[in-house]
């Protein structure tokens, strides 16, 4: 049930980026730094047994699914795009959806085999599969492990049966806990669980009770996502009609803060806004997104960010694959891939993404990392003399020091409110540098 990288997009942030980019659409693009010859790979399985009440992801309920054709198209598109990128190494693979645990282990194995034929996929590379409890029996999980999966992400979402019914999930809490127990046996130290908070009718105490129960049983990685009421979903319509109460924003903020503290108290590190790990069990794949690395998106509606070197290009492109599975398959059969939209990113646009995603991590953006993307514009150059940034530092929300730029513990919880100031400052510094060069 994930889209690559930023699974729950922030509308305000997207609007801010759009407005900043609109102001400079007429400008010529500048050559960017040389991209490393590696990428992460995201594979989208778009099918589900049913649509959850909150879901607006690119998912479909199949009728008479021809999995062999889907498998062939996923493999062919992976081959086409990997060769187009000319990467020499795939650093990690993530099977998301949808519900990729509905796929046959043969499909997972076929994609991984294709990747290995096209480029280097290390034997110990992280290979994650998202799983829902209803399609994750012990035998299926063992099949996925045999196919090459070595990390599992389970969509538990809640341990309250009433909340699960509200979310339209097709499993109950006992089933989820049984799946978690089996997964821990097969993927010890590499089993992640997803939880959603901020549900209609949910209180801070009920949320804390459910999280406390899960923390007695979970493995070493937990992802927490605030419920976003997306227009067009069943849950959105119920709230709009007034038949469901929505928690106040201050209550949702208290849920998040209490969860952060509970996780910290039992040894979890909050290494990203929504992600917590202990015993070093960070997600290698998702770190690729947050660090601004290249990634290739395969499957209906998948997103990617990479340089199409085989076409003689040197600039990174943002790519989106055709959404509807049948149309996507026709395009893959005709052209080798189903890329519907590709947009060349300017160096400033890449820097904006590095800033927005990098600040989601607890370590933020180091000076060395930033200079990989902007060789002649340091973090000090951009933010060091800004009064607005200094004010955020004085409020204890942001730190700019010899390590780099990062949010404080307090600032990480309100990152969205800081980004517009930082993005505006980046654009201003970029314009000043451009003006001095001309």
mmCIF file with all atom_site columns, C-alpha atoms in Angstrom, residues 106-288:
data_model
loop_
_atom_site.group_PDB
_atom_site.id
_atom_site.type_symbol
_atom_site.label_atom_id
_atom_site.label_alt_id
_atom_site.label_comp_id
_atom_site.label_asym_id
_atom_site.label_entity_id
_atom_site.label_seq_id
_atom_site.pdbx_PDB_ins_code
_atom_site.Cartn_x
_atom_site.Cartn_y
_atom_site.Cartn_z
_atom_site.occupancy
_atom_site.B_iso_or_equiv
_atom_site.pdbx_formal_charge
_atom_site.auth_seq_id
_atom_site.auth_comp_id
_atom_site.auth_asym_id
_atom_site.auth_atom_id
_atom_site.pdbx_PDB_model_num
ATOM 1   C CA . UNK A 1 106 ? 7.360   -16.816 -8.716  1.00 0.00 ? 106 UNK A CA 1
ATOM 2   C CA . UNK A 1 107 ? 6.661   -13.212 -9.745  1.00 0.00 ? 107 UNK A CA 1
ATOM 3   C CA . UNK A 1 108 ? 8.979   -11.835 -7.080  1.00 0.00 ? 108 UNK A CA 1
ATOM 4   C CA . UNK A 1 109 ? 11.696  -14.304 -8.082  1.00 0.00 ? 109 UNK A CA 1
ATOM 5   C CA . UNK A 1 110 ? 11.301  -13.472 -11.786 1.00 0.00 ? 110 UNK A CA 1
ATOM 6   C CA . UNK A 1 111 ? 11.771  -9.742  -11.211 1.00 0.00 ? 111 UNK A CA 1
ATOM 7   C CA . UNK A 1 112 ? 14.824  -10.293 -9.002  1.00 0.00 ? 112 UNK A CA 1
ATOM 8   C CA . UNK A 1 113 ? 16.308  -12.678 -11.546 1.00 0.00 ? 113 UNK A CA 1
ATOM 9   C CA . UNK A 1 114 ? 15.840  -10.061 -14.277 1.00 0.00 ? 114 UNK A CA 1
ATOM 10  C CA . UNK A 1 115 ? 17.551  -7.429  -12.121 1.00 0.00 ? 115 UNK A CA 1
ATOM 11  C CA . UNK A 1 116 ? 20.494  -9.757  -11.501 1.00 0.00 ? 116 UNK A CA 1
ATOM 12  C CA . UNK A 1 117 ? 20.856  -10.410 -15.240 1.00 0.00 ? 117 UNK A CA 1
ATOM 13  C CA . UNK A 1 118 ? 20.862  -6.684  -16.068 1.00 0.00 ? 118 UNK A CA 1
ATOM 14  C CA . UNK A 1 119 ? 23.160  -5.344  -13.366 1.00 0.00 ? 119 UNK A CA 1
ATOM 15  C CA . UNK A 1 120 ? 24.738  -6.200  -10.021 1.00 0.00 ? 120 UNK A CA 1
ATOM 16  C CA . UNK A 1 121 ? 22.351  -7.075  -7.201  1.00 0.00 ? 121 UNK A CA 1
ATOM 17  C CA . UNK A 1 122 ? 24.406  -8.019  -4.162  1.00 0.00 ? 122 UNK A CA 1
ATOM 18  C CA . UNK A 1 123 ? 23.486  -11.245 -2.393  1.00 0.00 ? 123 UNK A CA 1
ATOM 19  C CA . UNK A 1 124 ? 22.850  -9.285  0.817   1.00 0.00 ? 124 UNK A CA 1
ATOM 20  C CA . UNK A 1 125 ? 20.983  -6.358  -0.801  1.00 0.00 ? 125 UNK A CA 1
ATOM 21  C CA . UNK A 1 126 ? 17.843  -5.407  1.119   1.00 0.00 ? 126 UNK A CA 1
ATOM 22  C CA . UNK A 1 127 ? 14.746  -6.813  -0.632  1.00 0.00 ? 127 UNK A CA 1
ATOM 23  C CA . UNK A 1 128 ? 11.516  -5.726  1.071   1.00 0.00 ? 128 UNK A CA 1
ATOM 24  C CA . UNK A 1 129 ? 7.979   -6.943  0.439   1.00 0.00 ? 129 UNK A CA 1
ATOM 25  C CA . UNK A 1 130 ? 4.860   -5.272  1.823   1.00 0.00 ? 130 UNK A CA 1
ATOM 26  C CA . UNK A 1 131 ? 2.410   -7.792  3.221   1.00 0.00 ? 131 UNK A CA 1
ATOM 27  C CA . UNK A 1 132 ? -1.144  -7.763  4.491   1.00 0.00 ? 132 UNK A CA 1
ATOM 28  C CA . UNK A 1 133 ? -2.098  -10.369 7.100   1.00 0.00 ? 133 UNK A CA 1
ATOM 29  C CA . UNK A 1 134 ? -4.816  -11.948 4.927   1.00 0.00 ? 134 UNK A CA 1
ATOM 30  C CA . UNK A 1 135 ? -2.287  -12.876 2.230   1.00 0.00 ? 135 UNK A CA 1
ATOM 31  C CA . UNK A 1 136 ? 0.679   -13.706 4.446   1.00 0.00 ? 136 UNK A CA 1
ATOM 32  C CA . UNK A 1 137 ? 0.318   -17.233 5.751   1.00 0.00 ? 137 UNK A CA 1
ATOM 33  C CA . UNK A 1 138 ? 3.432   -18.969 7.064   1.00 0.00 ? 138 UNK A CA 1
ATOM 34  C CA . UNK A 1 139 ? 3.788   -20.972 3.843   1.00 0.00 ? 139 UNK A CA 1
ATOM 35  C CA . UNK A 1 140 ? 3.442   -17.878 1.627   1.00 0.00 ? 140 UNK A CA 1
ATOM 36  C CA . UNK A 1 141 ? 5.999   -15.996 3.702   1.00 0.00 ? 141 UNK A CA 1
ATOM 37  C CA . UNK A 1 142 ? 8.390   -18.927 3.365   1.00 0.00 ? 142 UNK A CA 1
ATOM 38  C CA . UNK A 1 143 ? 7.796   -18.837 -0.383  1.00 0.00 ? 143 UNK A CA 1
ATOM 39  C CA . UNK A 1 144 ? 8.670   -15.162 -0.515  1.00 0.00 ? 144 UNK A CA 1
ATOM 40  C CA . UNK A 1 145 ? 11.809  -15.785 1.503   1.00 0.00 ? 145 UNK A CA 1
ATOM 41  C CA . UNK A 1 146 ? 12.842  -18.520 -0.927  1.00 0.00 ? 146 UNK A CA 1
ATOM 42  C CA . UNK A 1 147 ? 12.225  -16.120 -3.839  1.00 0.00 ? 147 UNK A CA 1
ATOM 43  C CA . UNK A 1 148 ? 14.762  -13.641 -2.462  1.00 0.00 ? 148 UNK A CA 1
ATOM 44  C CA . UNK A 1 149 ? 12.823  -11.421 -0.048  1.00 0.00 ? 149 UNK A CA 1
ATOM 45  C CA . UNK A 1 150 ? 14.795  -10.738 3.155   1.00 0.00 ? 150 UNK A CA 1
ATOM 46  C CA . UNK A 1 151 ? 12.717  -7.998  4.785   1.00 0.00 ? 151 UNK A CA 1
ATOM 47  C CA . UNK A 1 152 ? 8.974   -7.752  5.416   1.00 0.00 ? 152 UNK A CA 1
ATOM 48  C CA . UNK A 1 153 ? 6.754   -4.729  6.038   1.00 0.00 ? 153 UNK A CA 1
ATOM 49  C CA . UNK A 1 154 ? 3.374   -5.706  7.518   1.00 0.00 ? 154 UNK A CA 1
ATOM 50  C CA . UNK A 1 155 ? 0.359   -3.410  7.222   1.00 0.00 ? 155 UNK A CA 1
ATOM 51  C CA . UNK A 1 156 ? -1.073  -3.990  10.688  1.00 0.00 ? 156 UNK A CA 1
ATOM 52  C CA . UNK A 1 157 ? -2.476  -0.412  10.966  1.00 0.00 ? 157 UNK A CA 1
ATOM 53  C CA . UNK A 1 158 ? -4.240  -1.037  14.297  1.00 0.00 ? 158 UNK A CA 1
ATOM 54  C CA . UNK A 1 159 ? -4.741  -3.689  16.978  1.00 0.00 ? 159 UNK A CA 1
ATOM 55  C CA . UNK A 1 160 ? -8.323  -2.573  17.606  1.00 0.00 ? 160 UNK A CA 1
ATOM 56  C CA . UNK A 1 161 ? -10.888 -4.582  15.637  1.00 0.00 ? 161 UNK A CA 1
ATOM 57  C CA . UNK A 1 162 ? -13.369 -1.680  15.542  1.00 0.00 ? 162 UNK A CA 1
ATOM 58  C CA . UNK A 1 163 ? -10.685 0.609   14.104  1.00 0.00 ? 163 UNK A CA 1
ATOM 59  C CA . UNK A 1 164 ? -9.725  -2.035  11.538  1.00 0.00 ? 164 UNK A CA 1
ATOM 60  C CA . UNK A 1 165 ? -13.366 -2.245  10.412  1.00 0.00 ? 165 UNK A CA 1
ATOM 61  C CA . UNK A 1 166 ? -13.511 1.550   10.190  1.00 0.00 ? 166 UNK A CA 1
ATOM 62  C CA . UNK A 1 167 ? -10.402 1.521   7.978   1.00 0.00 ? 167 UNK A CA 1
ATOM 63  C CA . UNK A 1 168 ? -11.963 -1.129  5.760   1.00 0.00 ? 168 UNK A CA 1
ATOM 64  C CA . UNK A 1 169 ? -9.187  -3.609  6.465   1.00 0.00 ? 169 UNK A CA 1
ATOM 65  C CA . UNK A 1 170 ? -9.944  -7.265  5.749   1.00 0.00 ? 170 UNK A CA 1
ATOM 66  C CA . UNK A 1 171 ? -8.093  -8.636  8.762   1.00 0.00 ? 171 UNK A CA 1
ATOM 67  C CA . UNK A 1 172 ? -8.623  -8.543  12.503  1.00 0.00 ? 172 UNK A CA 1
ATOM 68  C CA . UNK A 1 173 ? -6.052  -7.920  15.236  1.00 0.00 ? 173 UNK A CA 1
ATOM 69  C CA . UNK A 1 174 ? -5.478  -11.601 16.090  1.00 0.00 ? 174 UNK A CA 1
ATOM 70  C CA . UNK A 1 175 ? -4.731  -12.371 12.463  1.00 0.00 ? 175 UNK A CA 1
ATOM 71  C CA . UNK A 1 176 ? -2.256  -9.496  12.284  1.00 0.00 ? 176 UNK A CA 1
ATOM 72  C CA . UNK A 1 177 ? -0.448  -10.672 15.401  1.00 0.00 ? 177 UNK A CA 1
ATOM 73  C CA . UNK A 1 178 ? -0.255  -14.208 14.032  1.00 0.00 ? 178 UNK A CA 1
ATOM 74  C CA . UNK A 1 179 ? 1.337   -12.899 10.826  1.00 0.00 ? 179 UNK A CA 1
ATOM 75  C CA . UNK A 1 180 ? 3.780   -10.822 12.852  1.00 0.00 ? 180 UNK A CA 1
ATOM 76  C CA . UNK A 1 181 ? 4.816   -13.876 14.874  1.00 0.00 ? 181 UNK A CA 1
ATOM 77  C CA . UNK A 1 182 ? 5.437   -15.969 11.746  1.00 0.00 ? 182 UNK A CA 1
ATOM 78  C CA . UNK A 1 183 ? 7.306   -13.117 10.042  1.00 0.00 ? 183 UNK A CA 1
ATOM 79  C CA . UNK A 1 184 ? 9.652   -12.683 12.998  1.00 0.00 ? 184 UNK A CA 1
ATOM 80  C CA . UNK A 1 185 ? 10.641  -16.348 12.731  1.00 0.00 ? 185 UNK A CA 1
ATOM 81  C CA . UNK A 1 186 ? 11.492  -16.043 9.032   1.00 0.00 ? 186 UNK A CA 1
ATOM 82  C CA . UNK A 1 187 ? 12.847  -12.469 9.023   1.00 0.00 ? 187 UNK A CA 1
ATOM 83  C CA . UNK A 1 188 ? 14.260  -11.899 12.529  1.00 0.00 ? 188 UNK A CA 1
ATOM 84  C CA . UNK A 1 189 ? 15.374  -8.303  12.986  1.00 0.00 ? 189 UNK A CA 1
ATOM 85  C CA . UNK A 1 190 ? 13.988  -7.447  9.533   1.00 0.00 ? 190 UNK A CA 1
ATOM 86  C CA . UNK A 1 191 ? 10.243  -7.292  10.098  1.00 0.00 ? 191 UNK A CA 1
ATOM 87  C CA . UNK A 1 192 ? 8.611   -3.859  10.081  1.00 0.00 ? 192 UNK A CA 1
ATOM 88  C CA . UNK A 1 193 ? 5.058   -2.940  11.066  1.00 0.00 ? 193 UNK A CA 1
ATOM 89  C CA . UNK A 1 194 ? 2.886   -0.018  9.923   1.00 0.00 ? 194 UNK A CA 1
ATOM 90  C CA . UNK A 1 195 ? 0.416   1.740   12.221  1.00 0.00 ? 195 UNK A CA 1
ATOM 91  C CA . UNK A 1 196 ? -2.027  4.576   11.501  1.00 0.00 ? 196 UNK A CA 1
ATOM 92  C CA . UNK A 1 197 ? -3.064  7.200   14.054  1.00 0.00 ? 197 UNK A CA 1
ATOM 93  C CA . UNK A 1 198 ? -5.482  10.136  14.054  1.00 0.00 ? 198 UNK A CA 1
ATOM 94  C CA . UNK A 1 199 ? -8.518  7.980   13.229  1.00 0.00 ? 199 UNK A CA 1
ATOM 95  C CA . UNK A 1 200 ? -12.083 9.245   13.657  1.00 0.00 ? 200 UNK A CA 1
ATOM 96  C CA . UNK A 1 201 ? -13.117 8.640   17.267  1.00 0.00 ? 201 UNK A CA 1
ATOM 97  C CA . UNK A 1 202 ? -9.600  7.687   18.362  1.00 0.00 ? 202 UNK A CA 1
ATOM 98  C CA . UNK A 1 203 ? -8.308  9.135   21.652  1.00 0.00 ? 203 UNK A CA 1
ATOM 99  C CA . UNK A 1 204 ? -4.761  9.609   22.874  1.00 0.00 ? 204 UNK A CA 1
ATOM 100 C CA . UNK A 1 205 ? -5.275  6.923   25.514  1.00 0.00 ? 205 UNK A CA 1
ATOM 101 C CA . UNK A 1 206 ? -6.729  4.342   23.092  1.00 0.00 ? 206 UNK A CA 1
ATOM 102 C CA . UNK A 1 207 ? -3.889  5.001   20.638  1.00 0.00 ? 207 UNK A CA 1
ATOM 103 C CA . UNK A 1 208 ? -1.290  4.648   23.397  1.00 0.00 ? 208 UNK A CA 1
ATOM 104 C CA . UNK A 1 209 ? -2.819  1.364   24.611  1.00 0.00 ? 209 UNK A CA 1
ATOM 105 C CA . UNK A 1 210 ? -2.668  -0.153  21.142  1.00 0.00 ? 210 UNK A CA 1
ATOM 106 C CA . UNK A 1 211 ? 0.908   0.989   20.589  1.00 0.00 ? 211 UNK A CA 1
ATOM 107 C CA . UNK A 1 212 ? 1.980   -0.324  23.984  1.00 0.00 ? 212 UNK A CA 1
ATOM 108 C CA . UNK A 1 213 ? 0.524   -3.732  23.131  1.00 0.00 ? 213 UNK A CA 1
ATOM 109 C CA . UNK A 1 214 ? 2.336   -3.792  19.805  1.00 0.00 ? 214 UNK A CA 1
ATOM 110 C CA . UNK A 1 215 ? 5.651   -2.789  21.376  1.00 0.00 ? 215 UNK A CA 1
ATOM 111 C CA . UNK A 1 216 ? 5.516   -5.943  23.506  1.00 0.00 ? 216 UNK A CA 1
ATOM 112 C CA . UNK A 1 217 ? 5.413   -8.058  20.337  1.00 0.00 ? 217 UNK A CA 1
ATOM 113 C CA . UNK A 1 218 ? 7.003   -6.196  17.431  1.00 0.00 ? 218 UNK A CA 1
ATOM 114 C CA . UNK A 1 219 ? 10.426  -6.650  15.893  1.00 0.00 ? 219 UNK A CA 1
ATOM 115 C CA . UNK A 1 220 ? 12.944  -3.827  15.375  1.00 0.00 ? 220 UNK A CA 1
ATOM 116 C CA . UNK A 1 221 ? 11.211  -1.440  12.953  1.00 0.00 ? 221 UNK A CA 1
ATOM 117 C CA . UNK A 1 222 ? 7.973   0.553   13.304  1.00 0.00 ? 222 UNK A CA 1
ATOM 118 C CA . UNK A 1 223 ? 6.416   3.057   10.875  1.00 0.00 ? 223 UNK A CA 1
ATOM 119 C CA . UNK A 1 224 ? 3.732   5.474   12.099  1.00 0.00 ? 224 UNK A CA 1
ATOM 120 C CA . UNK A 1 225 ? 1.509   7.367   9.675   1.00 0.00 ? 225 UNK A CA 1
ATOM 121 C CA . UNK A 1 226 ? -1.046  10.040  10.449  1.00 0.00 ? 226 UNK A CA 1
ATOM 122 C CA . UNK A 1 227 ? -4.353  9.338   8.711   1.00 0.00 ? 227 UNK A CA 1
ATOM 123 C CA . UNK A 1 228 ? -4.863  11.643  5.740   1.00 0.00 ? 228 UNK A CA 1
ATOM 124 C CA . UNK A 1 229 ? -8.462  12.055  4.658   1.00 0.00 ? 229 UNK A CA 1
ATOM 125 C CA . UNK A 1 230 ? -8.169  11.909  0.888   1.00 0.00 ? 230 UNK A CA 1
ATOM 126 C CA . UNK A 1 231 ? -10.936 13.305  -1.292  1.00 0.00 ? 231 UNK A CA 1
ATOM 127 C CA . UNK A 1 232 ? -12.902 10.561  -3.024  1.00 0.00 ? 232 UNK A CA 1
ATOM 128 C CA . UNK A 1 233 ? -12.304 7.905   -0.381  1.00 0.00 ? 233 UNK A CA 1
ATOM 129 C CA . UNK A 1 234 ? -15.099 6.296   1.606   1.00 0.00 ? 234 UNK A CA 1
ATOM 130 C CA . UNK A 1 235 ? -13.726 7.640   4.892   1.00 0.00 ? 235 UNK A CA 1
ATOM 131 C CA . UNK A 1 236 ? -13.542 11.192  3.522   1.00 0.00 ? 236 UNK A CA 1
ATOM 132 C CA . UNK A 1 237 ? -17.202 11.027  2.465   1.00 0.00 ? 237 UNK A CA 1
ATOM 133 C CA . UNK A 1 238 ? -18.289 9.780   5.899   1.00 0.00 ? 238 UNK A CA 1
ATOM 134 C CA . UNK A 1 239 ? -16.440 12.618  7.617   1.00 0.00 ? 239 UNK A CA 1
ATOM 135 C CA . UNK A 1 240 ? -17.839 15.176  5.163   1.00 0.00 ? 240 UNK A CA 1
ATOM 136 C CA . UNK A 1 241 ? -21.366 13.980  5.913   1.00 0.00 ? 241 UNK A CA 1
ATOM 137 C CA . UNK A 1 242 ? -20.703 14.455  9.625   1.00 0.00 ? 242 UNK A CA 1
ATOM 138 C CA . UNK A 1 243 ? -21.232 10.779  10.444  1.00 0.00 ? 243 UNK A CA 1
ATOM 139 C CA . UNK A 1 244 ? -17.687 10.402  11.783  1.00 0.00 ? 244 UNK A CA 1
ATOM 140 C CA . UNK A 1 245 ? -15.854 12.739  14.178  1.00 0.00 ? 245 UNK A CA 1
ATOM 141 C CA . UNK A 1 246 ? -12.302 13.780  13.336  1.00 0.00 ? 246 UNK A CA 1
ATOM 142 C CA . UNK A 1 247 ? -9.778  14.256  16.180  1.00 0.00 ? 247 UNK A CA 1
ATOM 143 C CA . UNK A 1 248 ? -8.662  17.840  16.680  1.00 0.00 ? 248 UNK A CA 1
ATOM 144 C CA . UNK A 1 249 ? -5.206  18.659  15.379  1.00 0.00 ? 249 UNK A CA 1
ATOM 145 C CA . UNK A 1 250 ? -3.818  19.197  18.865  1.00 0.00 ? 250 UNK A CA 1
ATOM 146 C CA . UNK A 1 251 ? -5.049  15.710  19.859  1.00 0.00 ? 251 UNK A CA 1
ATOM 147 C CA . UNK A 1 252 ? -3.376  14.171  16.793  1.00 0.00 ? 252 UNK A CA 1
ATOM 148 C CA . UNK A 1 253 ? -0.169  16.047  17.655  1.00 0.00 ? 253 UNK A CA 1
ATOM 149 C CA . UNK A 1 254 ? -0.338  14.622  21.189  1.00 0.00 ? 254 UNK A CA 1
ATOM 150 C CA . UNK A 1 255 ? -0.766  11.104  19.753  1.00 0.00 ? 255 UNK A CA 1
ATOM 151 C CA . UNK A 1 256 ? 2.364   11.538  17.675  1.00 0.00 ? 256 UNK A CA 1
ATOM 152 C CA . UNK A 1 257 ? 4.374   12.992  20.544  1.00 0.00 ? 257 UNK A CA 1
ATOM 153 C CA . UNK A 1 258 ? 3.313   10.272  22.970  1.00 0.00 ? 258 UNK A CA 1
ATOM 154 C CA . UNK A 1 259 ? 4.247   7.604   20.417  1.00 0.00 ? 259 UNK A CA 1
ATOM 155 C CA . UNK A 1 260 ? 7.693   9.123   19.868  1.00 0.00 ? 260 UNK A CA 1
ATOM 156 C CA . UNK A 1 261 ? 8.359   9.063   23.605  1.00 0.00 ? 261 UNK A CA 1
ATOM 157 C CA . UNK A 1 262 ? 7.035   5.511   24.055  1.00 0.00 ? 262 UNK A CA 1
ATOM 158 C CA . UNK A 1 263 ? 9.222   4.224   21.236  1.00 0.00 ? 263 UNK A CA 1
ATOM 159 C CA . UNK A 1 264 ? 12.272  6.060   22.538  1.00 0.00 ? 264 UNK A CA 1
ATOM 160 C CA . UNK A 1 265 ? 11.720  4.605   26.010  1.00 0.00 ? 265 UNK A CA 1
ATOM 161 C CA . UNK A 1 266 ? 11.993  1.050   24.656  1.00 0.00 ? 266 UNK A CA 1
ATOM 162 C CA . UNK A 1 267 ? 15.138  1.657   22.637  1.00 0.00 ? 267 UNK A CA 1
ATOM 163 C CA . UNK A 1 268 ? 13.858  2.815   19.252  1.00 0.00 ? 268 UNK A CA 1
ATOM 164 C CA . UNK A 1 269 ? 15.646  5.596   17.400  1.00 0.00 ? 269 UNK A CA 1
ATOM 165 C CA . UNK A 1 270 ? 13.443  7.949   15.411  1.00 0.00 ? 270 UNK A CA 1
ATOM 166 C CA . UNK A 1 271 ? 15.633  8.070   12.349  1.00 0.00 ? 271 UNK A CA 1
ATOM 167 C CA . UNK A 1 272 ? 12.968  9.707   10.149  1.00 0.00 ? 272 UNK A CA 1
ATOM 168 C CA . UNK A 1 273 ? 9.725   11.610  10.711  1.00 0.00 ? 273 UNK A CA 1
ATOM 169 C CA . UNK A 1 274 ? 7.572   8.460   10.476  1.00 0.00 ? 274 UNK A CA 1
ATOM 170 C CA . UNK A 1 275 ? 10.122  5.683   11.015  1.00 0.00 ? 275 UNK A CA 1
ATOM 171 C CA . UNK A 1 276 ? 11.664  4.156   14.120  1.00 0.00 ? 276 UNK A CA 1
ATOM 172 C CA . UNK A 1 277 ? 14.294  1.434   14.438  1.00 0.00 ? 277 UNK A CA 1
ATOM 173 C CA . UNK A 1 278 ? 16.374  -0.299  17.074  1.00 0.00 ? 278 UNK A CA 1
ATOM 174 C CA . UNK A 1 279 ? 19.380  -2.576  16.802  1.00 0.00 ? 279 UNK A CA 1
ATOM 175 C CA . UNK A 1 280 ? 20.383  -0.827  13.590  1.00 0.00 ? 280 UNK A CA 1
ATOM 176 C CA . UNK A 1 281 ? 17.338  -2.069  11.645  1.00 0.00 ? 281 UNK A CA 1
ATOM 177 C CA . UNK A 1 282 ? 16.973  1.043   9.465   1.00 0.00 ? 282 UNK A CA 1
ATOM 178 C CA . UNK A 1 283 ? 15.369  0.628   6.047   1.00 0.00 ? 283 UNK A CA 1
ATOM 179 C CA . UNK A 1 284 ? 18.177  0.835   3.488   1.00 0.00 ? 284 UNK A CA 1
ATOM 180 C CA . UNK A 1 285 ? 15.702  1.328   0.661   1.00 0.00 ? 285 UNK A CA 1
ATOM 181 C CA . UNK A 1 286 ? 13.832  4.235   2.198   1.00 0.00 ? 286 UNK A CA 1
ATOM 182 C CA . UNK A 1 287 ? 17.106  5.860   3.200   1.00 0.00 ? 287 UNK A CA 1
ATOM 183 C CA . UNK A 1 288 ? 17.877  6.004   -0.529  1.00 0.00 ? 288 UNK A CA 1
#
